[in-house]
Coordinates of C-alpha atoms in Angstrom, one line a residue:
X1 CA 86.3 2.3 39.7
X2 CA 85.9 6.0 39.5
X3 CA 83.5 7.5 42.0
X4 CA 82.2 11.1 41.8
X5 CA 79.7 12.9 44.0
X6 CA 77.8 16.1 43.1
X7 CA 76.2 17.9 46.1
X8 CA 72.5 18.6 45.7
X9 CA 71.7 19.9 49.1
X10 CA 73.6 22.0 51.7
X11 CA 73.3 19.4 54.4
X12 CA 73.8 15.7 54.6
X13 CA 71.8 13.0 56.4
X14 CA 73.3 9.5 56.6
X15 CA 70.5 6.9 55.8
X16 CA 70.9 3.5 54.3
X17 CA 74.6 4.1 54.5
X18 CA 74.3 7.0 51.9
X19 CA 73.8 10.7 52.0
X20 CA 71.1 12.6 50.2
X21 CA 73.1 13.7 47.2
X22 CA 73.4 12.7 43.5
X23 CA 76.1 10.2 42.9
X24 CA 77.8 9.2 39.6
X25 CA 79.8 6.0 39.6
X26 CA 81.8 4.6 36.7
X27 CA 81.3 0.8 36.5
X28 CA 82.8 0.2 33.0
X29 CA 84.6 2.3 30.5
X30 CA 82.0 4.8 29.2
X31 CA 79.2 3.4 31.4
X32 CA 78.2 5.1 34.7
X33 CA 75.5 4.5 37.3
X34 CA 73.6 7.7 38.3
X35 CA 72.1 7.5 41.7
X36 CA 69.5 10.0 42.9
X37 CA 67.5 10.2 46.1
X38 CA 64.0 10.8 47.5
X39 CA 63.4 11.7 51.2
X40 CA 61.1 9.1 52.6
X41 CA 60.0 8.6 56.3
X42 CA 63.1 6.5 56.9
X43 CA 65.4 9.0 55.2
X44 CA 67.0 9.3 51.8
X45 CA 66.3 6.3 49.5
X46 CA 68.5 5.7 46.4
X47 CA 67.4 5.2 42.8
X48 CA 69.7 4.0 40.0
X49 CA 69.9 4.8 36.3
X50 CA 72.7 4.6 33.7
X51 CA 74.8 7.2 31.8
X52 CA 76.2 5.6 28.6
X53 CA 78.9 7.6 26.7
X54 CA 78.7 6.9 23.0
X55 CA 80.5 8.4 19.9
X56 CA 77.3 10.3 19.1
X57 CA 76.6 11.6 22.6
X58 CA 75.3 10.6 26.0
X59 CA 72.4 8.1 26.4
X60 CA 70.6 7.9 29.7
X61 CA 68.7 5.0 31.1
X62 CA 66.0 6.6 33.2
X63 CA 65.9 10.1 34.4
X64 CA 67.0 11.0 37.9
X65 CA 64.3 11.0 40.7
X66 CA 62.3 14.1 39.7
X67 CA 63.1 17.3 37.7
X68 CA 65.5 19.0 40.1
X69 CA 67.9 16.1 40.3
X70 CA 67.6 15.4 36.5
X71 CA 68.7 19.0 35.9
X72 CA 71.6 18.4 38.3
X73 CA 72.5 15.2 36.4
X74 CA 72.5 17.1 33.1
X75 CA 74.8 19.8 34.6
X76 CA 77.2 17.1 35.7
X77 CA 77.3 15.5 32.3
X78 CA 77.9 18.8 30.6
X79 CA 80.7 19.8 33.0
X80 CA 82.4 16.4 33.1
X81 CA 81.7 14.4 30.0
X82 CA 81.3 17.5 27.8
X83 CA 79.0 15.7 25.4
X84 CA 75.3 16.4 24.7
X85 CA 72.6 14.1 26.0
X86 CA 71.0 12.7 22.9
X87 CA 68.5 10.1 24.2
X88 CA 66.9 8.7 27.3
X89 CA 65.3 5.2 27.7
X90 CA 62.5 5.1 30.3
X91 CA 62.1 1.7 31.9
X92 CA 58.7 2.2 33.4
X93 CA 56.3 4.9 34.3
X94 CA 57.1 5.7 38.0
X95 CA 58.6 9.0 39.1
X96 CA 62.0 7.5 39.8
X97 CA 62.2 6.5 36.1
X98 CA 60.3 9.1 34.2
X99 CA 60.1 12.1 36.6
X100 CA 62.5 14.2 34.6
X101 CA 61.1 13.8 31.1
X102 CA 59.8 17.4 31.0
X103 CA 63.3 18.7 31.6
X104 CA 64.7 16.6 28.8
X105 CA 62.0 17.8 26.4
X106 CA 63.0 21.4 27.1
X107 CA 66.5 20.4 25.9
X108 CA 65.1 18.6 22.8
X109 CA 66.4 15.2 24.0
X110 CA 64.7 12.2 22.4
X111 CA 63.1 9.8 24.8
X112 CA 62.2 6.2 24.3
X113 CA 59.8 3.9 26.2
X114 CA 57.7 0.8 25.7
X115 CA 54.2 1.2 24.4
X116 CA 52.8 0.2 27.9
X117 CA 54.7 3.0 29.6
X118 CA 53.6 5.6 27.1
X119 CA 50.0 4.5 27.5
X120 CA 50.1 4.8 31.3
X121 CA 51.9 8.2 31.3
X122 CA 49.4 9.5 28.8
X123 CA 46.5 8.3 31.0
X124 CA 48.0 10.1 34.0
X125 CA 48.5 13.3 32.1
X126 CA 52.3 13.2 32.3
X127 CA 55.0 14.2 29.8
X128 CA 55.3 11.5 27.1
X129 CA 58.4 9.9 25.5
X130 CA 58.4 10.6 21.7
X131 CA 59.5 7.2 20.5
X132 CA 57.9 3.8 21.2
X133 CA 60.0 0.6 21.8
X134 CA 59.0 -2.8 20.6
X135 CA 59.0 -5.6 23.2
X136 CA 62.4 -6.5 21.9
X137 CA 64.3 -3.6 20.3
X138 CA 67.8 -2.5 19.4
X139 CA 69.1 1.1 19.4
X140 CA 72.5 1.9 17.9
X141 CA 74.4 5.1 18.7
X142 CA 77.7 5.2 16.8
X143 CA 79.4 1.9 17.7
X144 CA 77.3 1.4 20.8
X145 CA 74.5 -1.1 20.7
X146 CA 71.7 -0.9 23.3
X147 CA 69.0 -3.6 23.5
X148 CA 65.7 -3.3 25.4
X149 CA 63.4 -6.1 26.4
X150 CA 59.9 -6.4 27.8
X151 CA 59.9 -9.9 29.4
X152 CA 56.7 -9.7 31.3
X153 CA 55.0 -7.9 34.2
X154 CA 56.6 -7.7 37.6
X155 CA 57.2 -4.5 39.7
X156 CA 54.8 -2.9 37.2
X157 CA 52.9 -4.0 34.1
X158 CA 55.3 -2.0 31.8
X159 CA 58.8 -2.7 33.3
X160 CA 61.5 -3.2 30.7
X161 CA 65.2 -4.1 31.1
X162 CA 68.2 -2.7 29.2
X163 CA 71.1 -4.8 27.9
X164 CA 74.5 -3.6 26.8
X165 CA 75.9 -6.5 24.8
X166 CA 79.4 -5.0 24.4
X167 CA 80.0 -4.9 28.2
X168 CA 77.4 -7.5 29.3
X169 CA 75.9 -5.0 31.7
X170 CA 72.2 -5.5 32.4
X171 CA 70.0 -2.7 33.8
X172 CA 67.2 -4.6 35.6
X173 CA 65.5 -1.5 36.9
X174 CA 62.8 -2.0 39.5
X175 CA 62.0 -5.5 38.2
X176 CA 65.2 -6.6 40.0
X177 CA 65.9 -6.1 43.7
X178 CA 69.4 -5.6 45.1
X179 CA 71.1 -8.4 46.9
X180 CA 71.1 -6.3 50.0
X181 CA 67.3 -5.6 49.9
X182 CA 65.3 -6.8 52.9
X183 CA 61.8 -6.3 51.4
X184 CA 60.1 -6.5 48.0
X185 CA 59.3 -2.8 48.2
X186 CA 56.5 -0.9 46.5
X187 CA 53.9 -3.4 45.1
X188 CA 51.1 -0.9 44.4
X189 CA 51.3 -1.5 40.6
X190 CA 53.0 -5.0 40.8
X191 CA 51.8 -8.3 39.5
X192 CA 53.1 -10.7 42.2
X193 CA 52.0 -13.8 40.3
X194 CA 53.8 -12.9 37.1
X195 CA 56.9 -11.3 38.7
X196 CA 58.7 -14.6 39.5
X197 CA 57.9 -15.9 36.0
X198 CA 59.4 -12.8 34.5
X199 CA 62.6 -13.2 36.6
X200 CA 63.0 -16.7 35.4
X201 CA 62.7 -15.5 31.8
X202 CA 65.3 -12.9 32.5
X203 CA 67.7 -15.6 33.9
X204 CA 67.3 -17.6 30.7
X205 CA 67.7 -14.6 28.4
X206 CA 70.9 -13.4 30.0
X207 CA 73.1 -16.3 31.0
X208 CA 76.3 -14.1 30.9
X209 CA 76.1 -10.9 33.0
X210 CA 79.1 -9.0 34.2
X211 CA 77.2 -6.4 36.2
X212 CA 73.5 -6.3 37.0
X213 CA 72.2 -2.9 38.1
X214 CA 68.9 -2.9 40.0
X215 CA 66.6 0.1 40.3
X216 CA 67.5 0.7 43.9
X217 CA 70.5 0.1 46.2
X218 CA 73.8 -1.6 45.3
X219 CA 74.6 -3.5 42.1
X220 CA 76.5 -6.7 41.5
X221 CA 75.8 -9.9 39.7
X222 CA 73.2 -12.7 39.4
X223 CA 72.7 -12.9 43.1
X224 CA 70.2 -10.0 42.7
X225 CA 67.9 -12.4 40.7
X226 CA 68.1 -15.0 43.5
X227 CA 67.3 -12.3 46.1
X228 CA 64.4 -11.0 44.1
X229 CA 62.8 -14.5 44.0
X230 CA 63.4 -15.0 47.7
X231 CA 61.7 -11.7 48.5
X232 CA 58.8 -12.5 46.3
X233 CA 58.4 -15.9 48.0
X234 CA 58.4 -14.3 51.5
X235 CA 56.0 -11.6 50.4
X236 CA 53.2 -14.1 49.6

């Protein structure tokens, strides 16, 4: 596994076992996790997205956490992968997913999101993705197929997941908690009644997962689904 860090700040603070800097980690050939941070009361908290290298260019799943780190992510891609970013898929409307859309628009990068996400971003007066995804959709870039699914409400009313059938990598986003998570997290926009049902649909929809990447903290396998259900049960 290749691991690369790109320094975003001139000092480092160790919190949650990580420092407050953008990190890029290769998890499969041509597939990377980008991890950005926001400084909360407890320290720097990580947020994950994907960088997918295709024959046509780079596809992002979610922006980094805010405009500054999205710019830094684009700089890293330009310097290291030396391919243009051609698309970004936004998995829900929160800042850790969509906070860098304005930066991508300046670079004429096409952005995709579900109709629910676009509706919420529009109502809040935020930058909007140009292309709307159906509840089950397929995007093809060269030989790379990327599938998106809205399986139901959970962390938010608009959360979608992204499936890479070629490598069996599932990006669960904030619908899925990391196996190391000790709390369900932000439930301001959550539907706690529907969330477990959506996780069960996800389990049935993807019986074969090689890597499951949650929206925050470490990635792994299906144990993240079990942990999410446990946390939802204890949060009642």
